[in-house]
PDB file of C-alpha atoms in Angstrom:
ATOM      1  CA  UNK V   1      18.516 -29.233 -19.286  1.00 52.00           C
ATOM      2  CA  UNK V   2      21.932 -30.913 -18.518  1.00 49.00           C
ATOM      3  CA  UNK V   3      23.268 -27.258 -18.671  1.00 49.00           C
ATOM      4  CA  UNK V   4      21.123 -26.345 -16.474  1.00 47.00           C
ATOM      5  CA  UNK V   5      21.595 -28.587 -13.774  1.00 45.00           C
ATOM      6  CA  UNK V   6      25.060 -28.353 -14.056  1.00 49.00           C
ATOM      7  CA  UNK V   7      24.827 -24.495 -13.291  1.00 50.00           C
ATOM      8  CA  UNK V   8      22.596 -25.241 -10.227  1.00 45.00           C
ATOM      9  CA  UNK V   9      25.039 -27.875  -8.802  1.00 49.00           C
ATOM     10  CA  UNK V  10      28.153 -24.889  -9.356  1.00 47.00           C
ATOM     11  CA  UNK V  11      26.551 -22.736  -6.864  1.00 44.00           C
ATOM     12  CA  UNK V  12      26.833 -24.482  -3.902  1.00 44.00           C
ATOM     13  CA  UNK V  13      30.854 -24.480  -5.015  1.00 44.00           C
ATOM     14  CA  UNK V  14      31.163 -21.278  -5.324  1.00 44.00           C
ATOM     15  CA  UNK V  15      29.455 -19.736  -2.963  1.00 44.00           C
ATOM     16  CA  UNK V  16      32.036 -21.305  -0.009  1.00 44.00           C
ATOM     17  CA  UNK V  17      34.562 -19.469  -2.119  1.00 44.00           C
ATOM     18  CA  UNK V  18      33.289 -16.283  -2.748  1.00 43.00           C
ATOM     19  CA  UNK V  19      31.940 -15.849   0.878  1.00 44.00           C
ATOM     20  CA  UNK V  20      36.252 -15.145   2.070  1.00 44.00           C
ATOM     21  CA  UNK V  21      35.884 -12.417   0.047  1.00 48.00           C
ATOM     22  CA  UNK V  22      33.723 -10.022   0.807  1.00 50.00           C
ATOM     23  CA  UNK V  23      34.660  -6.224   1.774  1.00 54.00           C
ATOM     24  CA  UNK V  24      32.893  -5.729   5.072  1.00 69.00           C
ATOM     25  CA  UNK V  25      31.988  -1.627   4.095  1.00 80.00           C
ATOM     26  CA  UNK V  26      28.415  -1.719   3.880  1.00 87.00           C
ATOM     27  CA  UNK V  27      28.203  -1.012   0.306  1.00 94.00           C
ATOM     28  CA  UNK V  28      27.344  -3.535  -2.323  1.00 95.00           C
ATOM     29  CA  UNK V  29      30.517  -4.102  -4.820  1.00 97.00           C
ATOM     30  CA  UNK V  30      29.601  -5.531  -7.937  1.00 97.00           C
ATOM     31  CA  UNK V  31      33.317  -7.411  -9.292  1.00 97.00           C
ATOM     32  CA  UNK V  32      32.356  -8.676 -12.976  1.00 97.00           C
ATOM     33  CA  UNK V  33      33.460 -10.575 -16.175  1.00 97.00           C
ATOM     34  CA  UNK V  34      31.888 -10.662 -20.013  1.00 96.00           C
ATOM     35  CA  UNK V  35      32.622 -13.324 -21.978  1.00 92.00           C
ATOM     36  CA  UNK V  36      33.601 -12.211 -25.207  1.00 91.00           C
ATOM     37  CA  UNK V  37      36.216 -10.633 -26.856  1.00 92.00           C
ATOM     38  CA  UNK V  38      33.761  -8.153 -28.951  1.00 93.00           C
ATOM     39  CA  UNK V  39      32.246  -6.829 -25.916  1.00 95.00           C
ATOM     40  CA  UNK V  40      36.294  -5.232 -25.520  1.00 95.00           C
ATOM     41  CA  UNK V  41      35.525  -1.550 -24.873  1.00 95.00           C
ATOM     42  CA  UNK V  42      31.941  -1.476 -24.926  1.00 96.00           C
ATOM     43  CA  UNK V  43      29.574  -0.219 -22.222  1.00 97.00           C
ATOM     44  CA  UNK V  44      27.572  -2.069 -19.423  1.00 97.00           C
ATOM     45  CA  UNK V  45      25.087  -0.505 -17.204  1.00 97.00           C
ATOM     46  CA  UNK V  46      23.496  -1.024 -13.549  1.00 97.00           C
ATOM     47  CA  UNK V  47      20.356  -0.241 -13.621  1.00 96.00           C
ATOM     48  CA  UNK V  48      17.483   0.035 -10.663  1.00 96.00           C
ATOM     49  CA  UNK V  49      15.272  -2.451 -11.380  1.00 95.00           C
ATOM     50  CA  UNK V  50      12.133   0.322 -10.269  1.00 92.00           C
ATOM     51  CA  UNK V  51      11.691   3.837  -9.810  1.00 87.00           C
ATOM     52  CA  UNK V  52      13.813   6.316 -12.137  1.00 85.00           C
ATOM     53  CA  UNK V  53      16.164   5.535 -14.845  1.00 87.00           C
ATOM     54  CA  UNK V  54      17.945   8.671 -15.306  1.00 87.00           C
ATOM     55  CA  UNK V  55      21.517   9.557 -15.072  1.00 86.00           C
ATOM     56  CA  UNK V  56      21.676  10.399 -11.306  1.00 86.00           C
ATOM     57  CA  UNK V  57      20.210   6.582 -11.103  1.00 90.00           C
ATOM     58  CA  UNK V  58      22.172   4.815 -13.663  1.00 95.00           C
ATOM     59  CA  UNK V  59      25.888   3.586 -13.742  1.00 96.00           C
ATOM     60  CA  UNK V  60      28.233   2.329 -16.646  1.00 96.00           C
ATOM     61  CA  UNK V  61      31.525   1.908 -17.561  1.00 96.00           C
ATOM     62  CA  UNK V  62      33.459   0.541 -20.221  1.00 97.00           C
ATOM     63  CA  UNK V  63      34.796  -3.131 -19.877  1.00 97.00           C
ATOM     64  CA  UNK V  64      38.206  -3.648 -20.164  1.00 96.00           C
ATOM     65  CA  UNK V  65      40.238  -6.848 -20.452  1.00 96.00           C
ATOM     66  CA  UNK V  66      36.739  -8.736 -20.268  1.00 96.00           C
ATOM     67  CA  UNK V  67      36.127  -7.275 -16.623  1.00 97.00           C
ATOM     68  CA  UNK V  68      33.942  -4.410 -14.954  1.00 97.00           C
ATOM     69  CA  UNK V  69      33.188  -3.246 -11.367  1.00 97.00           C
ATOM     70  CA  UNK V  70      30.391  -1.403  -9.723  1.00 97.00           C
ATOM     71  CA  UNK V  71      30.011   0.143  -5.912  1.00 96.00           C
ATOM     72  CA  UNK V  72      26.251   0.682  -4.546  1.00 94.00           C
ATOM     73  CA  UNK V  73      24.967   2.522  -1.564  1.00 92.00           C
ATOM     74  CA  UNK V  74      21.349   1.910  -2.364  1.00 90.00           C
ATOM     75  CA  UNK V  75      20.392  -1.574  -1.406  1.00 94.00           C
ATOM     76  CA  UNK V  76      17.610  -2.778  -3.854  1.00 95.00           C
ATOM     77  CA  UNK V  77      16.814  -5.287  -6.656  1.00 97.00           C
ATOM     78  CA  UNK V  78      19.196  -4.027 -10.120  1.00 97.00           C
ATOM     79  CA  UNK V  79      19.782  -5.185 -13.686  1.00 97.00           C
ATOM     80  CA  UNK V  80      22.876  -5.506 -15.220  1.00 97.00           C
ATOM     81  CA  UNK V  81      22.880  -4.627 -19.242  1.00 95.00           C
ATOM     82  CA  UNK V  82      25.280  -4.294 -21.690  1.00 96.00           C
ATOM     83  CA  UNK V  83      24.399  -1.529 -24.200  1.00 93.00           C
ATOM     84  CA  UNK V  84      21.321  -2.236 -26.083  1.00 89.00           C
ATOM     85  CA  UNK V  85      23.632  -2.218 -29.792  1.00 91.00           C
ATOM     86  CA  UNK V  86      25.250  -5.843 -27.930  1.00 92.00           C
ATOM     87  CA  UNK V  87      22.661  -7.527 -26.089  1.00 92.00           C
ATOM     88  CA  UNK V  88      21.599 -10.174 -28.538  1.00 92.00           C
ATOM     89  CA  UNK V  89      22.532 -13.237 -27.197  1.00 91.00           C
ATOM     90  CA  UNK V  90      23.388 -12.572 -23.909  1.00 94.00           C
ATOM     91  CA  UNK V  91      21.368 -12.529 -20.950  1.00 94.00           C
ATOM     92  CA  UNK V  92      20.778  -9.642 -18.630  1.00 95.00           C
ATOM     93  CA  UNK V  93      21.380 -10.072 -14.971  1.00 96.00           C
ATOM     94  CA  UNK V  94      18.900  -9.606 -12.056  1.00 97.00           C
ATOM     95  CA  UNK V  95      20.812  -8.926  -8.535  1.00 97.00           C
ATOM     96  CA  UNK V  96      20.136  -7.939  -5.588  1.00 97.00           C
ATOM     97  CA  UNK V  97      21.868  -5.484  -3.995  1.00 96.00           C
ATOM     98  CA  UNK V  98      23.455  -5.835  -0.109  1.00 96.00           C
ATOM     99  CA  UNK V  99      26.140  -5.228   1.860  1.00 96.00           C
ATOM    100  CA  UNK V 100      29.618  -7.118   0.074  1.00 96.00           C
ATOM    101  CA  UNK V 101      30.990  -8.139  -3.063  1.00 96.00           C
ATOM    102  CA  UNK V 102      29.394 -10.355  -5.840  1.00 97.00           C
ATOM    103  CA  UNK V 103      30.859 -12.115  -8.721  1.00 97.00           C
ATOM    104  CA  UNK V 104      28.930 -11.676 -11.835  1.00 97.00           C
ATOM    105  CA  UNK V 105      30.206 -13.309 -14.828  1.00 96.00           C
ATOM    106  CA  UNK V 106      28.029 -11.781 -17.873  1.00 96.00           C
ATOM    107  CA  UNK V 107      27.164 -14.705 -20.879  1.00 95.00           C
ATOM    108  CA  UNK V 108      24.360 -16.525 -22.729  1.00 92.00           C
ATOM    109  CA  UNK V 109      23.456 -17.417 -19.093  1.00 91.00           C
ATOM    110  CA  UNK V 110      24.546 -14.769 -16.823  1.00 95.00           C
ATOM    111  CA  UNK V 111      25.191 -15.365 -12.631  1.00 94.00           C
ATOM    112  CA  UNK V 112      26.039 -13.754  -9.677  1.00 96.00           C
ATOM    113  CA  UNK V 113      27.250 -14.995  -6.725  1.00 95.00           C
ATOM    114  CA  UNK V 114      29.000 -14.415  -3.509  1.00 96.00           C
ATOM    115  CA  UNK V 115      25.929 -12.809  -0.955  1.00 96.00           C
ATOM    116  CA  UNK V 116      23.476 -14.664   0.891  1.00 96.00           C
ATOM    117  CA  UNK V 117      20.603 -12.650  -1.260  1.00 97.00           C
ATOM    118  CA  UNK V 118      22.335 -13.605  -4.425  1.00 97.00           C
ATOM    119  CA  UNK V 119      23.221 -16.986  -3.721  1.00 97.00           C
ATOM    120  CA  UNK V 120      19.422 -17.575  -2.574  1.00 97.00           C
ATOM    121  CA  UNK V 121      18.374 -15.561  -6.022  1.00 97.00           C
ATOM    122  CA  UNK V 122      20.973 -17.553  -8.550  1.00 96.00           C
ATOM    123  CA  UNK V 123      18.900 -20.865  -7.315  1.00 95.00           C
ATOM    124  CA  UNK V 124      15.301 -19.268  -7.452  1.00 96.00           C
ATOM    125  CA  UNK V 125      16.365 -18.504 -11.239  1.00 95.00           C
ATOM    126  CA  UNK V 126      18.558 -22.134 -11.994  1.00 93.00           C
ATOM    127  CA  UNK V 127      14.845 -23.411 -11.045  1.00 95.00           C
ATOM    128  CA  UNK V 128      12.914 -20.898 -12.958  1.00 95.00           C
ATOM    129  CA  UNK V 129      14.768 -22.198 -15.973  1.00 93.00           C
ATOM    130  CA  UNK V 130      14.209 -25.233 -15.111  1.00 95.00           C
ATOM    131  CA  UNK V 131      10.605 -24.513 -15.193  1.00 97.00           C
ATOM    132  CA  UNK V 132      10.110 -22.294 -18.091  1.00 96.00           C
ATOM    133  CA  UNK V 133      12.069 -25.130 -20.470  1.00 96.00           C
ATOM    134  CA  UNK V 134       9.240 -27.678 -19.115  1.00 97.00           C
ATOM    135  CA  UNK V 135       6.668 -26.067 -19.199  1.00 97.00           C
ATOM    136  CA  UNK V 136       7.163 -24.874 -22.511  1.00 97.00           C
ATOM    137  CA  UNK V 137       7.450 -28.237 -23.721  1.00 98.00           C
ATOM    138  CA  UNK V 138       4.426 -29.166 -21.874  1.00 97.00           C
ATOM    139  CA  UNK V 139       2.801 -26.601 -24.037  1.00 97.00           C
ATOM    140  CA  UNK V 140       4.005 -27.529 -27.460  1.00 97.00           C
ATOM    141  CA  UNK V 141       2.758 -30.777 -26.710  1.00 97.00           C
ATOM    142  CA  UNK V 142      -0.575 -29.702 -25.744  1.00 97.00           C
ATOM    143  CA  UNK V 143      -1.213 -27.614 -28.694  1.00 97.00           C
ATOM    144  CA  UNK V 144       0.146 -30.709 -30.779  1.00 97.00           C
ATOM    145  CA  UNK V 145      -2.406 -32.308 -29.367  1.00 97.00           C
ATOM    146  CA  UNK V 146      -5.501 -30.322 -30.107  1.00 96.00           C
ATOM    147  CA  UNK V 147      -4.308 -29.788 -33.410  1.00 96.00           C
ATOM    148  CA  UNK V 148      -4.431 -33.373 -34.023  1.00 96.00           C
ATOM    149  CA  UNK V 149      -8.016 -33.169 -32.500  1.00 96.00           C
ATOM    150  CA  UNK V 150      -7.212 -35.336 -29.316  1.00 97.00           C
ATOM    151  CA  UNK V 151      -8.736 -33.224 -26.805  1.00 96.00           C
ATOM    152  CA  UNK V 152      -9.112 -35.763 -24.409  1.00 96.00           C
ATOM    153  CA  UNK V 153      -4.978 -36.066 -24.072  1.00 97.00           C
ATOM    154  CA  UNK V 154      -4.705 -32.586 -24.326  1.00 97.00           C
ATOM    155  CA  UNK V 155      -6.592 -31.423 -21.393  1.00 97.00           C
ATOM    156  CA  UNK V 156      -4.484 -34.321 -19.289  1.00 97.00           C
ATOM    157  CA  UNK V 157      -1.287 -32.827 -19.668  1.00 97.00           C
ATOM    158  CA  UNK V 158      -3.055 -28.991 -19.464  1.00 97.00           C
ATOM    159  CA  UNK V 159      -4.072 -30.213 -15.876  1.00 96.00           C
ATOM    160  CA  UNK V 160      -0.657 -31.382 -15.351  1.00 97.00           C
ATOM    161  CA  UNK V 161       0.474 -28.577 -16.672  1.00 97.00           C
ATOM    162  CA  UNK V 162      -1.455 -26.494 -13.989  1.00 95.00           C
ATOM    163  CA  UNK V 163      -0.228 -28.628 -11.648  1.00 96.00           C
ATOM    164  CA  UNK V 164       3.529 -27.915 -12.246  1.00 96.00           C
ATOM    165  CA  UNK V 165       3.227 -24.498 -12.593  1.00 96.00           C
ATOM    166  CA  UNK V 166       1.471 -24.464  -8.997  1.00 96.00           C
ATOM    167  CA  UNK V 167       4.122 -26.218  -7.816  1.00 96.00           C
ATOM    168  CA  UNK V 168       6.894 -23.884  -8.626  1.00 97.00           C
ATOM    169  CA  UNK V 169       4.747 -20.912  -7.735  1.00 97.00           C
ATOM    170  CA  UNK V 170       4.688 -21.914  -4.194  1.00 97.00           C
ATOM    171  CA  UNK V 171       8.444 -22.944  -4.245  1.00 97.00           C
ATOM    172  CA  UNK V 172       8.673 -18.996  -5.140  1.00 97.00           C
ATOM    173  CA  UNK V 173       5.815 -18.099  -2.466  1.00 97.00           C
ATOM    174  CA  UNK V 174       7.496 -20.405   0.425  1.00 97.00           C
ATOM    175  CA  UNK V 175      11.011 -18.822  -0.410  1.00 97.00           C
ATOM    176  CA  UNK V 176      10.028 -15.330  -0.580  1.00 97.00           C
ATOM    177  CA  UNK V 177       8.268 -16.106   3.242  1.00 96.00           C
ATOM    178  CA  UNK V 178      11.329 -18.008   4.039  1.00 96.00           C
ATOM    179  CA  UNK V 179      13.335 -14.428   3.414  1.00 96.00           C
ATOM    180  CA  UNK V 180      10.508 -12.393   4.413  1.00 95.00           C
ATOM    181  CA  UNK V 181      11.822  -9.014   5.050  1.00 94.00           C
ATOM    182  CA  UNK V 182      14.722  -8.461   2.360  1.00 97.00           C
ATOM    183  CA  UNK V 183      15.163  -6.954  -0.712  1.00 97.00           C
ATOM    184  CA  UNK V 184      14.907 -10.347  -2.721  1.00 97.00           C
ATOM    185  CA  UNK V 185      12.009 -11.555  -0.143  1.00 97.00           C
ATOM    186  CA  UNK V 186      10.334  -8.700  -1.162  1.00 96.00           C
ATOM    187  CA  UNK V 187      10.375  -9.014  -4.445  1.00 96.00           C
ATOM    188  CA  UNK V 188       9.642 -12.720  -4.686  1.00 97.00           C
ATOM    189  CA  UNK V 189       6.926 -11.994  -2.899  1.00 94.00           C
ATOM    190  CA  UNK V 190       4.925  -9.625  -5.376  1.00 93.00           C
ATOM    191  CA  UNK V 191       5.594 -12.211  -8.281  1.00 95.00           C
ATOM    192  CA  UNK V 192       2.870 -14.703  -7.301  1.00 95.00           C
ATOM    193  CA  UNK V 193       0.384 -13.039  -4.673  1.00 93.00           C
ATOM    194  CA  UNK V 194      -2.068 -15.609  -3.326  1.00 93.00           C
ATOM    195  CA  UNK V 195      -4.643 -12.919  -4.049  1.00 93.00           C
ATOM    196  CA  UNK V 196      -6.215 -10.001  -6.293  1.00 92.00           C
ATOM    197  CA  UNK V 197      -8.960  -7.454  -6.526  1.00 93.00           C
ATOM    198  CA  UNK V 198     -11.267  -7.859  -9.352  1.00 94.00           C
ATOM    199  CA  UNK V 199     -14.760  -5.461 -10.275  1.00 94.00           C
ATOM    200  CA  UNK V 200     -17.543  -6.999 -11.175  1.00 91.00           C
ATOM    201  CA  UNK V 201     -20.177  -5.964 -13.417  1.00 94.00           C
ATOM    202  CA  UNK V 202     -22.430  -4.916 -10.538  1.00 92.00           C
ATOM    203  CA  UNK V 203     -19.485  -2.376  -9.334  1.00 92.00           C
ATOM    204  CA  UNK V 204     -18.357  -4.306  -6.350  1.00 92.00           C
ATOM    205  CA  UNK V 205     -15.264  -5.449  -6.017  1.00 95.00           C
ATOM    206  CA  UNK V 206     -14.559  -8.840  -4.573  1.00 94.00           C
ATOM    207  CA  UNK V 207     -11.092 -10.563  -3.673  1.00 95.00           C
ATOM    208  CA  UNK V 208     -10.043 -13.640  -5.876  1.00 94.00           C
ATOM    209  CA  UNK V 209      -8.041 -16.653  -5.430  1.00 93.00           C
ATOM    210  CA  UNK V 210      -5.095 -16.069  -7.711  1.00 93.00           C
ATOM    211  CA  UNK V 211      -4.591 -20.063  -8.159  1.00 92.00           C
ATOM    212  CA  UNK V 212      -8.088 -20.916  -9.174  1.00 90.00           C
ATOM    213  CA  UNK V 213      -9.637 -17.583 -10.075  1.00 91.00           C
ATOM    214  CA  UNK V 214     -12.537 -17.886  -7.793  1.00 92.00           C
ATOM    215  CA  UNK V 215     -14.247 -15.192  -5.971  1.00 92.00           C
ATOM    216  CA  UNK V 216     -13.421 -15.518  -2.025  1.00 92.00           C
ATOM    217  CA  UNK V 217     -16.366 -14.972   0.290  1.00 89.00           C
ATOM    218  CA  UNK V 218     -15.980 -12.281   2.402  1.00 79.00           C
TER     219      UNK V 218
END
């Protein structure tokens, strides 16, 4: 957890820095390290994060001295992989890409920084962390709990559980609003929809609150 905070305190120091410099060419530039000297010579990929993965789609290149670099015209949401043979134990990287230059550095726990997408998206996933690592504990606990056959306590901290996770999904749902329009807004956006369709037995299909799983009146 400390680790954690720590990373999400470091991007409000970098991101002053990185901002001088950008290249102002309307491409997205992708400037990156791996930590590691046995990832010397190996590849690392750029992949679209939807639609086709095929060669005319995909970049890589070999790293060399610990660094790689990338150049973009397509703005839209990419992964960045090392080759599948050297991926245990490090953690791919979701970016976003837009117009200027971001500093990836490729570890354990990857980031990127250095564009106002990126910056938004490294904090969106410092407090995803945060709220995976809870609520898995949360979890544990609860099926400690049951196991010892203290239901009572157990459904407690499931409702607080429930609670917590509502809380971060409309942190997600208020920033993907609050960039409403972009490529990261965008995909924010489709991660926790307030709604879905669901078919009943009958055949008809109704609209559902995705939150409490009841049907919505029409």
């Amino acid at each position: 957890m400390k680790k954690i905070l720590l990373c999400f305190m470091a991007v409000a120091a970098v991101t002053m820095f990185y901002s001088c410099q950008q290249v102002n060419d309307g491409k997205f530039h992708v400037e990156g390290t791996v930590n590691g000297e046995q990832y010397e010579g190996k590849r690392i990929f750029i992949v679209p994060l939807t639609g086709p993965k095929t060669a005319e789609y995909v970049d890589s290149m070999e790293i060399k001295d610990g660094k790689f670099h990338f150049t973009k015209d397509t703005m839209q949401m990419y992964q960045i992989l090392l080759d599948y043979h050297y991926r245990m134990g490090v953690q791919p990287l979701l970016v976003v890409g837009e117009p200027g230059t971001i500093q990836v550095t490729i570890d354990s726990i990857s980031h990127a920084y250095g564009t106002p997408q990126n910056d938004s998206l490294e904090q969106w996933k410092v407090q995803t962390e945060i709220h995976h690592v809870q609520l898995a504990k949360m979890r544990r606990n609860i099926f400690d709990l049951n196991k010892k056959g203290d239901s009572i306590q157990a459904k407690y901290i499931q409702q607080r559980a429930d609670s917590f996770h509502l809380v971060y999904k409309n942190y997600t749902r208020q920033l993907a609003k609050n960039l409403e329009g972009s490529i990261l807004g965008n995909f924010l956006k489709d991660l926790y929809p307030l709604t879905y369709k669901r078919q009943l037995p009958d055949g008809r299909i109704v609209t559902m609150n995705a939150d409490t799983n009841e049907e919505i009146p029409e």
